[in-house]
């Protein structure tokens, strides 16, 4: 079968003619994969990262690490990632790091460049130049990095490596992205003094991603202290000979949402019993949407109910689930409100504007609010669903297409950012 996401033109999202009955395996977590790669680059010996996500974002991360001097090689089930090494990066000419539109690459790797002794230019797609990074660059400067961004607070920028990063204490506004905080914590073990971060401003979105970073640092051997909004990571020699990546529960979201949308059953193989991934929040949400959820040693089983109630949801901690949940709530029996996700305006695109525009364009009544969406169910019809080079919008359109004929998904290939085989897996789910 040819994956439509590799083809030019639109993809017609398939309609579910009957309730689903399918089992799905999703690829490894992007968030865990890219953190594991960064920590492997900072370790004292190679790390075998098993079952990682293989997608555009993860390849961009490996490419960035290679450019910085941490090479990797393919294995039968992942990659063997070699550390930066004691000499770090040293090159007389400027090194170029390609960011694409990968937020984790843009935010996690500049600190690593400061550990070397070369100028490193960071740049990528036009979209990455609109994503916030200024507070992180400012914090890195406070910790001893020399960065030239001509005052933009965004790519392109150059990190002038001076052989190490001093570290120390810094105040950080991470309200636009929890990745700012994670970036400082991940590099902290490699600094001279360690890093102490005191959060200022509004709370960062997605506490689960912060917990993920802390958990993975501990697994690599770091020592962490946390007191409320204060974090301290001491200098350490990191090591983790093998790291097994969990399935990506946010990528699994459209598939379990499909069960609720069709009143059918979908099983996600390998869903972990305990995890820091934000996508695990779906287990508590789906019963409120009329679905039955069972987790056992084989994975998660979701069976949709006869109807979908309207609901009010604060998705501040799990904002990446907003697109597929918003699509589902277009089929609810009553209005719904999503709040707490103003930070989605700074993702691959302004997701709130994009969702309101595209869902309304197909007949929905979806309004933006300052920090979310107000969704009033209305009759829907087919048409082109623009995706703005955002993988999560492709997934939202697929959910919509389960019950609406003629949803033409623009540029489905953009889903390759996190799941290159998504459209094949989606079509197979309906044909099981």
CSV table of C-alpha atoms in Angstrom, one decimal:
chain,number,residue,atom,x,y,z
A,1,UNK,CA,0.0,0.0,0.0
A,2,UNK,CA,1.3,3.5,-0.8
A,3,UNK,CA,1.1,5.9,2.0
A,4,UNK,CA,-0.9,9.0,0.8
A,5,UNK,CA,1.1,11.2,3.1
A,6,UNK,CA,4.1,10.8,0.7
A,7,UNK,CA,2.0,12.0,-2.3
A,8,UNK,CA,1.4,15.5,-3.6
A,9,UNK,CA,-2.1,17.0,-3.4
A,10,UNK,CA,-4.9,16.4,-0.9
A,11,UNK,CA,-5.9,13.2,1.0
A,12,UNK,CA,-9.6,12.4,1.2
A,13,UNK,CA,-10.1,11.3,4.9
A,14,UNK,CA,-12.0,8.0,4.9
A,15,UNK,CA,-15.5,7.8,6.4
A,16,UNK,CA,-16.3,5.1,9.0
A,17,UNK,CA,-19.2,3.2,7.5
A,18,UNK,CA,-19.7,1.3,10.8
A,19,UNK,CA,-18.4,1.2,14.3
A,20,UNK,CA,-14.7,0.5,14.4
A,21,UNK,CA,-13.1,-2.7,15.7
A,22,UNK,CA,-9.3,-2.4,15.3
A,23,UNK,CA,-5.9,-2.7,17.0
A,24,UNK,CA,-3.2,-0.1,16.4
A,25,UNK,CA,0.5,0.2,17.1
A,26,UNK,CA,1.8,3.7,17.2
A,27,UNK,CA,5.5,4.7,16.9
A,28,UNK,CA,7.7,5.8,19.7
A,29,UNK,CA,7.1,9.1,21.6
A,30,UNK,CA,8.6,12.1,20.0
A,31,UNK,CA,9.1,13.9,23.3
A,32,UNK,CA,10.9,10.9,24.9
A,33,UNK,CA,12.9,10.1,21.7
A,34,UNK,CA,14.4,13.6,21.4
A,35,UNK,CA,15.1,13.9,25.1
A,36,UNK,CA,16.8,10.5,25.0
A,37,UNK,CA,19.0,11.6,22.1
A,38,UNK,CA,20.1,14.8,23.8
A,39,UNK,CA,20.9,13.0,27.1
A,40,UNK,CA,22.8,10.4,25.1
A,41,UNK,CA,24.9,13.2,23.5
A,42,UNK,CA,25.8,14.4,27.0
A,43,UNK,CA,26.6,11.0,28.5
A,44,UNK,CA,30.0,9.5,29.0
A,45,UNK,CA,29.5,6.4,26.9
A,46,UNK,CA,27.2,5.5,24.0
A,47,UNK,CA,23.5,4.9,24.6
A,48,UNK,CA,21.4,2.4,22.6
A,49,UNK,CA,18.1,4.1,22.1
A,50,UNK,CA,15.5,1.4,21.3
A,51,UNK,CA,12.1,1.8,19.6
A,52,UNK,CA,12.5,5.5,19.0
A,53,UNK,CA,10.3,7.6,16.8
A,54,UNK,CA,11.7,7.7,13.2
A,55,UNK,CA,10.2,10.9,11.7
A,56,UNK,CA,11.2,14.3,10.4
A,57,UNK,CA,11.6,15.8,13.9
A,58,UNK,CA,13.7,12.9,15.3
A,59,UNK,CA,15.9,12.9,12.2
A,60,UNK,CA,16.4,16.6,12.5
A,61,UNK,CA,17.5,16.1,16.1
A,62,UNK,CA,20.0,13.4,15.1
A,63,UNK,CA,21.2,15.7,12.4
A,64,UNK,CA,21.7,18.5,14.8
A,65,UNK,CA,23.6,16.3,17.2
A,66,UNK,CA,25.8,15.0,14.5
A,67,UNK,CA,26.6,18.6,13.4
A,68,UNK,CA,27.5,19.3,17.0
A,69,UNK,CA,29.8,16.3,17.2
A,70,UNK,CA,27.6,13.5,18.7
A,71,UNK,CA,27.4,10.9,16.0
A,72,UNK,CA,24.8,8.1,15.8
A,73,UNK,CA,24.4,4.9,13.8
A,74,UNK,CA,21.3,2.8,13.0
A,75,UNK,CA,20.7,-0.5,14.9
A,76,UNK,CA,18.1,-3.2,14.3
A,77,UNK,CA,15.6,-1.4,16.5
A,78,UNK,CA,16.8,2.1,16.9
A,79,UNK,CA,20.0,4.1,17.1
A,80,UNK,CA,23.3,3.9,18.9
A,81,UNK,CA,24.1,7.5,19.9
A,82,UNK,CA,27.6,8.5,20.8
A,83,UNK,CA,28.4,11.3,23.2
A,84,UNK,CA,29.8,14.7,22.3
A,85,UNK,CA,33.1,13.5,24.0
A,86,UNK,CA,35.6,15.4,26.1
A,87,UNK,CA,36.8,17.6,23.3
A,88,UNK,CA,33.3,18.7,22.3
A,89,UNK,CA,32.8,20.4,19.0
A,90,UNK,CA,35.7,22.4,17.6
A,91,UNK,CA,35.7,23.8,14.1
A,92,UNK,CA,37.1,27.0,12.7
A,93,UNK,CA,34.2,27.5,10.2
A,94,UNK,CA,30.7,28.1,11.3
A,95,UNK,CA,28.7,24.9,11.8
A,96,UNK,CA,25.1,24.9,10.5
A,97,UNK,CA,22.3,23.2,12.4
A,98,UNK,CA,19.0,22.7,10.5
A,99,UNK,CA,16.0,23.1,12.7
A,100,UNK,CA,13.2,22.5,10.2
A,101,UNK,CA,10.1,23.3,12.2
A,102,UNK,CA,11.1,21.1,15.2
A,103,UNK,CA,10.6,23.0,18.5
A,104,UNK,CA,12.5,20.4,20.6
A,105,UNK,CA,15.6,20.8,18.3
A,106,UNK,CA,15.4,24.6,18.3
A,107,UNK,CA,15.2,24.7,22.1
A,108,UNK,CA,17.2,21.7,23.3
A,109,UNK,CA,20.4,22.0,21.1
A,110,UNK,CA,21.6,25.6,21.5
A,111,UNK,CA,22.9,24.9,25.0
A,112,UNK,CA,24.9,22.0,23.6
A,113,UNK,CA,26.5,24.3,21.1
A,114,UNK,CA,27.8,26.4,24.0
A,115,UNK,CA,29.7,23.4,25.3
A,116,UNK,CA,31.9,23.4,22.2
A,117,UNK,CA,34.4,25.8,20.8
A,118,UNK,CA,32.9,26.8,17.4
A,119,UNK,CA,30.3,29.2,16.1
A,120,UNK,CA,27.0,27.4,15.4
A,121,UNK,CA,24.3,28.9,13.2
A,122,UNK,CA,20.7,27.7,14.0
A,123,UNK,CA,18.0,28.2,11.4
A,124,UNK,CA,15.1,26.3,9.8
A,125,UNK,CA,11.8,26.7,8.1
A,126,UNK,CA,10.0,30.0,8.0
A,127,UNK,CA,7.5,28.7,10.6
A,128,UNK,CA,10.3,28.1,13.2
A,129,UNK,CA,11.2,31.8,13.0
A,130,UNK,CA,7.8,32.6,14.4
A,131,UNK,CA,8.0,30.3,17.4
A,132,UNK,CA,9.0,31.8,20.7
A,133,UNK,CA,12.5,31.2,22.0
A,134,UNK,CA,13.7,34.6,23.3
A,135,UNK,CA,13.3,33.8,27.1
A,136,UNK,CA,15.4,30.7,26.6
A,137,UNK,CA,18.2,32.5,24.8
A,138,UNK,CA,18.2,35.2,27.5
A,139,UNK,CA,18.5,32.5,30.2
A,140,UNK,CA,21.4,30.8,28.3
A,141,UNK,CA,23.2,34.1,28.2
A,142,UNK,CA,22.8,34.4,32.0
A,143,UNK,CA,24.4,31.0,32.4
A,144,UNK,CA,27.4,32.0,30.3
A,145,UNK,CA,26.5,31.4,26.7
A,146,UNK,CA,27.4,33.9,24.0
A,147,UNK,CA,24.5,34.2,21.5
A,148,UNK,CA,24.0,36.6,18.6
A,149,UNK,CA,20.4,36.9,17.4
A,150,UNK,CA,20.3,40.6,16.4
A,151,UNK,CA,17.7,41.2,19.0
A,152,UNK,CA,15.1,38.9,17.3
A,153,UNK,CA,14.7,36.4,20.1
A,154,UNK,CA,14.1,33.8,17.3
A,155,UNK,CA,16.0,31.9,14.6
A,156,UNK,CA,18.3,32.5,12.9
A,157,UNK,CA,20.8,32.9,15.7
A,158,UNK,CA,24.4,32.0,16.3
A,159,UNK,CA,25.8,30.4,19.4
A,160,UNK,CA,29.6,31.1,19.9
A,161,UNK,CA,30.9,28.1,21.7
A,162,UNK,CA,33.6,29.0,24.3
A,163,UNK,CA,34.4,25.6,25.5
A,164,UNK,CA,31.8,25.1,28.2
A,165,UNK,CA,28.9,26.6,30.0
A,166,UNK,CA,29.3,28.1,33.4
A,167,UNK,CA,25.9,27.4,34.8
A,168,UNK,CA,24.6,29.0,38.0
A,169,UNK,CA,21.2,30.5,39.0
A,170,UNK,CA,18.8,32.0,36.6
A,171,UNK,CA,15.2,33.3,36.5
A,172,UNK,CA,13.1,32.0,33.6
A,173,UNK,CA,9.7,32.9,32.2
A,174,UNK,CA,8.7,29.5,30.7
A,175,UNK,CA,5.0,30.4,30.3
A,176,UNK,CA,5.2,30.2,26.5
A,177,UNK,CA,6.6,26.7,26.5
A,178,UNK,CA,7.7,24.2,29.1
A,179,UNK,CA,10.5,23.3,26.6
A,180,UNK,CA,12.4,26.4,27.8
A,181,UNK,CA,12.7,24.9,31.3
A,182,UNK,CA,13.5,21.4,30.0
A,183,UNK,CA,16.3,22.8,27.8
A,184,UNK,CA,18.1,24.3,30.8
A,185,UNK,CA,17.6,21.2,32.9
A,186,UNK,CA,18.8,18.8,30.2
A,187,UNK,CA,22.1,20.6,29.8
A,188,UNK,CA,22.6,21.3,33.5
A,189,UNK,CA,24.7,18.1,34.3
A,190,UNK,CA,27.3,19.2,31.7
A,191,UNK,CA,27.8,22.7,33.2
A,192,UNK,CA,30.5,23.7,35.6
A,193,UNK,CA,28.2,24.7,38.5
A,194,UNK,CA,25.0,22.9,37.6
A,195,UNK,CA,21.9,25.0,37.0
A,196,UNK,CA,19.3,26.4,39.4
A,197,UNK,CA,16.1,27.7,37.7
A,198,UNK,CA,13.6,29.8,39.4
A,199,UNK,CA,10.4,30.2,37.4
A,200,UNK,CA,8.8,33.6,37.1
A,201,UNK,CA,5.6,34.7,35.4
A,202,UNK,CA,2.7,32.4,34.7
A,203,UNK,CA,3.1,28.6,35.1
A,204,UNK,CA,4.6,26.7,32.2
A,205,UNK,CA,2.1,24.7,30.2
A,206,UNK,CA,2.3,20.9,30.2
A,207,UNK,CA,3.5,19.9,33.6
A,208,UNK,CA,3.7,16.3,32.4
A,209,UNK,CA,6.5,17.2,30.0
A,210,UNK,CA,8.5,18.8,32.8
A,211,UNK,CA,8.0,15.6,34.8
A,212,UNK,CA,9.2,13.6,31.8
A,213,UNK,CA,12.4,15.7,31.6
A,214,UNK,CA,13.0,15.2,35.4
A,215,UNK,CA,12.3,11.4,35.2
A,216,UNK,CA,14.7,10.9,32.2
A,217,UNK,CA,17.5,13.0,33.8
A,218,UNK,CA,17.2,10.7,36.9
A,219,UNK,CA,17.4,7.6,34.7
A,220,UNK,CA,20.6,8.9,33.2
A,221,UNK,CA,22.1,9.5,36.6
A,222,UNK,CA,21.4,13.2,37.4
A,223,UNK,CA,20.6,14.5,40.8
A,224,UNK,CA,17.6,16.8,40.9
A,225,UNK,CA,16.1,19.0,43.6
A,226,UNK,CA,12.7,20.6,43.2
A,227,UNK,CA,10.9,23.0,45.5
A,228,UNK,CA,7.7,24.3,43.9
A,229,UNK,CA,8.9,26.6,41.1
A,230,UNK,CA,12.6,26.2,41.9
A,231,UNK,CA,14.7,23.5,40.2
A,232,UNK,CA,18.3,22.5,40.7
A,233,UNK,CA,20.3,20.0,38.7
A,234,UNK,CA,23.9,19.4,39.8
A,235,UNK,CA,26.9,18.6,37.6
A,236,UNK,CA,27.0,14.9,36.9
A,237,UNK,CA,28.5,12.2,34.7
A,238,UNK,CA,25.5,10.8,32.8
A,239,UNK,CA,25.2,7.2,31.7
A,240,UNK,CA,22.4,5.0,30.3
A,241,UNK,CA,23.6,2.0,28.2
A,242,UNK,CA,20.0,1.3,26.9
A,243,UNK,CA,16.9,3.4,26.8
A,244,UNK,CA,13.6,1.9,25.5
A,245,UNK,CA,11.1,4.5,24.2
A,246,UNK,CA,7.4,4.2,25.0
A,247,UNK,CA,4.7,4.4,22.3
A,248,UNK,CA,3.7,8.0,21.6
A,249,UNK,CA,0.4,8.5,23.4
A,250,UNK,CA,-0.3,11.9,21.8
A,251,UNK,CA,0.0,10.2,18.4
A,252,UNK,CA,-2.3,7.5,19.7
A,253,UNK,CA,-4.9,10.2,20.6
A,254,UNK,CA,-6.7,10.4,17.2
A,255,UNK,CA,-7.1,6.6,17.2
A,256,UNK,CA,-8.7,6.4,20.6
A,257,UNK,CA,-10.8,9.5,19.8
A,258,UNK,CA,-11.9,7.6,16.7
A,259,UNK,CA,-13.5,5.0,19.0
A,260,UNK,CA,-15.5,7.7,20.7
A,261,UNK,CA,-16.5,9.3,17.4
A,262,UNK,CA,-17.8,6.1,15.8
A,263,UNK,CA,-19.1,4.2,18.9
A,264,UNK,CA,-16.6,1.4,18.0
A,265,UNK,CA,-13.6,-0.2,19.7
A,266,UNK,CA,-10.0,0.6,19.2
A,267,UNK,CA,-7.1,-1.1,21.0
A,268,UNK,CA,-3.7,0.6,21.4
A,269,UNK,CA,-1.0,-2.0,21.8
A,270,UNK,CA,1.7,-1.4,24.4
A,271,UNK,CA,0.1,1.5,26.2
A,272,UNK,CA,2.2,1.8,29.4
A,273,UNK,CA,0.7,1.3,32.8
A,274,UNK,CA,2.7,4.2,34.2
A,275,UNK,CA,4.0,7.1,32.2
A,276,UNK,CA,4.8,10.8,32.3
A,277,UNK,CA,3.4,11.4,28.8
A,278,UNK,CA,0.6,14.0,28.6
A,279,UNK,CA,-1.4,11.7,26.3
A,280,UNK,CA,-2.2,9.4,29.2
A,281,UNK,CA,-4.7,12.0,30.4
A,282,UNK,CA,-7.0,10.5,27.7
A,283,UNK,CA,-7.8,7.6,30.0
A,284,UNK,CA,-9.6,10.0,32.4
A,285,UNK,CA,-11.2,12.1,29.7
A,286,UNK,CA,-12.8,9.5,27.6
A,287,UNK,CA,-15.2,8.2,30.2
A,288,UNK,CA,-16.5,11.8,30.5
A,289,UNK,CA,-17.2,11.7,26.8
A,290,UNK,CA,-19.3,8.5,27.1
A,291,UNK,CA,-16.5,5.9,26.3
A,292,UNK,CA,-15.4,2.8,28.2
A,293,UNK,CA,-11.7,2.5,28.9
A,294,UNK,CA,-9.7,-0.6,30.0
A,295,UNK,CA,-6.0,-0.7,30.6
A,296,UNK,CA,-4.3,-4.1,31.0
A,297,UNK,CA,-0.9,-5.7,30.3
A,298,UNK,CA,-1.5,-5.7,26.5
A,299,UNK,CA,-2.5,-2.1,26.1
A,300,UNK,CA,-5.5,0.2,26.2
A,301,UNK,CA,-9.0,-0.6,24.9
A,302,UNK,CA,-11.5,2.2,24.2
A,303,UNK,CA,-15.1,1.6,23.3
A,304,UNK,CA,-17.2,4.6,22.4
A,305,UNK,CA,-20.7,5.2,23.7
A,306,UNK,CA,-24.0,6.0,21.9
A,307,UNK,CA,-23.5,9.8,22.1
A,308,UNK,CA,-20.9,12.5,23.0
A,309,UNK,CA,-21.9,15.0,25.7
A,310,UNK,CA,-20.9,18.6,25.6
A,311,UNK,CA,-18.1,19.4,28.1
A,312,UNK,CA,-15.9,22.1,29.6
A,313,UNK,CA,-12.2,21.2,29.5
A,314,UNK,CA,-9.1,23.0,30.8
A,315,UNK,CA,-6.3,21.5,28.6
A,316,UNK,CA,-3.5,23.6,29.9
A,317,UNK,CA,-1.4,20.6,30.8
A,318,UNK,CA,-2.2,18.6,27.7
A,319,UNK,CA,-2.6,21.2,25.0
A,320,UNK,CA,-1.2,19.0,22.2
A,321,UNK,CA,-4.4,17.0,22.4
A,322,UNK,CA,-6.6,20.0,21.6
A,323,UNK,CA,-6.9,19.6,17.8
A,324,UNK,CA,-8.3,16.1,17.9
A,325,UNK,CA,-10.5,16.8,20.9
A,326,UNK,CA,-11.9,19.9,19.2
A,327,UNK,CA,-12.7,17.9,16.1
A,328,UNK,CA,-14.6,15.3,18.2
A,329,UNK,CA,-16.6,17.9,20.1
A,330,UNK,CA,-18.0,19.1,16.8
A,331,UNK,CA,-20.2,15.9,17.0
A,332,UNK,CA,-21.3,16.5,20.7
A,333,UNK,CA,-24.9,16.9,21.7
A,334,UNK,CA,-24.3,20.2,23.3
A,335,UNK,CA,-21.8,23.1,23.2
A,336,UNK,CA,-18.3,22.6,24.7
A,337,UNK,CA,-15.6,25.0,25.8
A,338,UNK,CA,-11.8,24.4,25.8
A,339,UNK,CA,-9.7,26.7,28.0
A,340,UNK,CA,-6.1,27.0,29.2
A,341,UNK,CA,-4.4,26.7,25.8
A,342,UNK,CA,-3.4,30.2,24.8
A,343,UNK,CA,0.2,28.8,24.3
A,344,UNK,CA,-1.0,26.9,21.3
A,345,UNK,CA,-0.8,30.1,19.3
A,346,UNK,CA,3.0,29.6,19.4
A,347,UNK,CA,3.2,26.1,18.1
A,348,UNK,CA,3.7,25.0,14.5
A,349,UNK,CA,1.0,27.5,13.6
A,350,UNK,CA,-1.5,29.4,15.7
A,351,UNK,CA,-3.5,26.3,16.4
A,352,UNK,CA,-6.5,28.1,17.9
A,353,UNK,CA,-7.0,30.4,14.9
A,354,UNK,CA,-6.4,27.4,12.5
A,355,UNK,CA,-8.9,25.2,14.2
A,356,UNK,CA,-11.6,27.9,14.5
A,357,UNK,CA,-11.1,28.7,10.8
A,358,UNK,CA,-11.0,25.2,9.4
A,359,UNK,CA,-13.7,23.6,11.5
A,360,UNK,CA,-16.0,26.6,10.9
A,361,UNK,CA,-15.2,26.4,7.2
A,362,UNK,CA,-16.8,22.9,7.1
A,363,UNK,CA,-20.0,24.1,8.8
A,364,UNK,CA,-19.0,24.0,12.4
A,365,UNK,CA,-19.6,26.9,14.8
A,366,UNK,CA,-16.2,27.2,16.5
A,367,UNK,CA,-15.1,30.5,18.0
A,368,UNK,CA,-11.7,31.6,19.4
A,369,UNK,CA,-11.5,32.8,23.0
A,370,UNK,CA,-8.4,34.4,24.5
A,371,UNK,CA,-7.2,31.0,25.8
A,372,UNK,CA,-9.2,28.4,23.9
A,373,UNK,CA,-12.2,27.6,21.8
A,374,UNK,CA,-16.0,27.6,22.1
A,375,UNK,CA,-17.6,24.8,20.1
A,376,UNK,CA,-21.3,24.7,19.2
A,377,UNK,CA,-22.4,21.6,17.3
A,378,UNK,CA,-23.8,22.3,13.8
A,379,UNK,CA,-24.3,20.3,10.6
A,380,UNK,CA,-20.9,19.7,8.9
A,381,UNK,CA,-20.1,19.2,5.2
A,382,UNK,CA,-17.1,18.3,3.1
A,383,UNK,CA,-14.4,20.6,1.7
A,384,UNK,CA,-10.7,21.4,1.9
A,385,UNK,CA,-9.2,21.3,5.4
A,386,UNK,CA,-6.0,23.4,5.4
A,387,UNK,CA,-3.3,22.1,7.7
A,388,UNK,CA,-0.8,25.0,7.9
A,389,UNK,CA,2.2,22.5,7.9
A,390,UNK,CA,1.0,21.3,11.3
A,391,UNK,CA,0.9,17.5,11.9
A,392,UNK,CA,-1.8,17.8,14.6
A,393,UNK,CA,-4.2,19.5,12.2
A,394,UNK,CA,-3.9,16.5,9.8
A,395,UNK,CA,-4.9,14.3,12.6
A,396,UNK,CA,-7.8,16.6,13.5
A,397,UNK,CA,-9.1,16.5,9.9
A,398,UNK,CA,-8.9,12.7,9.9
A,399,UNK,CA,-11.2,12.6,13.0
A,400,UNK,CA,-13.6,14.9,11.3
A,401,UNK,CA,-13.6,12.8,8.2
A,402,UNK,CA,-14.8,9.7,10.1
A,403,UNK,CA,-18.4,11.2,10.1
A,404,UNK,CA,-18.2,13.8,7.3
A,405,UNK,CA,-17.9,12.8,3.7
A,406,UNK,CA,-15.5,14.7,1.4
A,407,UNK,CA,-13.0,16.1,3.9
A,408,UNK,CA,-10.0,16.9,1.7
A,409,UNK,CA,-6.9,17.1,3.9
A,410,UNK,CA,-4.4,19.6,2.4
A,411,UNK,CA,-0.7,18.5,2.5
A,412,UNK,CA,-1.1,15.2,4.4
A,413,UNK,CA,2.7,14.7,4.2
A,414,UNK,CA,3.2,17.2,7.0
A,415,UNK,CA,2.1,14.5,9.4
A,416,UNK,CA,5.6,13.0,8.8
A,417,UNK,CA,6.8,15.3,11.5
A,418,UNK,CA,5.7,12.7,14.1
A,419,UNK,CA,4.1,9.7,12.2
A,420,UNK,CA,5.1,9.2,8.6
A,421,UNK,CA,2.8,6.2,8.2
A,422,UNK,CA,-0.2,7.9,9.7
A,423,UNK,CA,-2.6,7.9,6.7
A,424,UNK,CA,-1.8,4.2,6.0
A,425,UNK,CA,-2.5,3.3,9.7
A,426,UNK,CA,-5.7,5.4,9.7
A,427,UNK,CA,-7.0,3.7,6.5
A,428,UNK,CA,-6.1,0.3,7.8
A,429,UNK,CA,-8.0,1.0,11.0
A,430,UNK,CA,-11.1,1.5,9.0
A,431,UNK,CA,-10.6,-1.5,6.8
A,432,UNK,CA,-9.9,-4.0,9.6
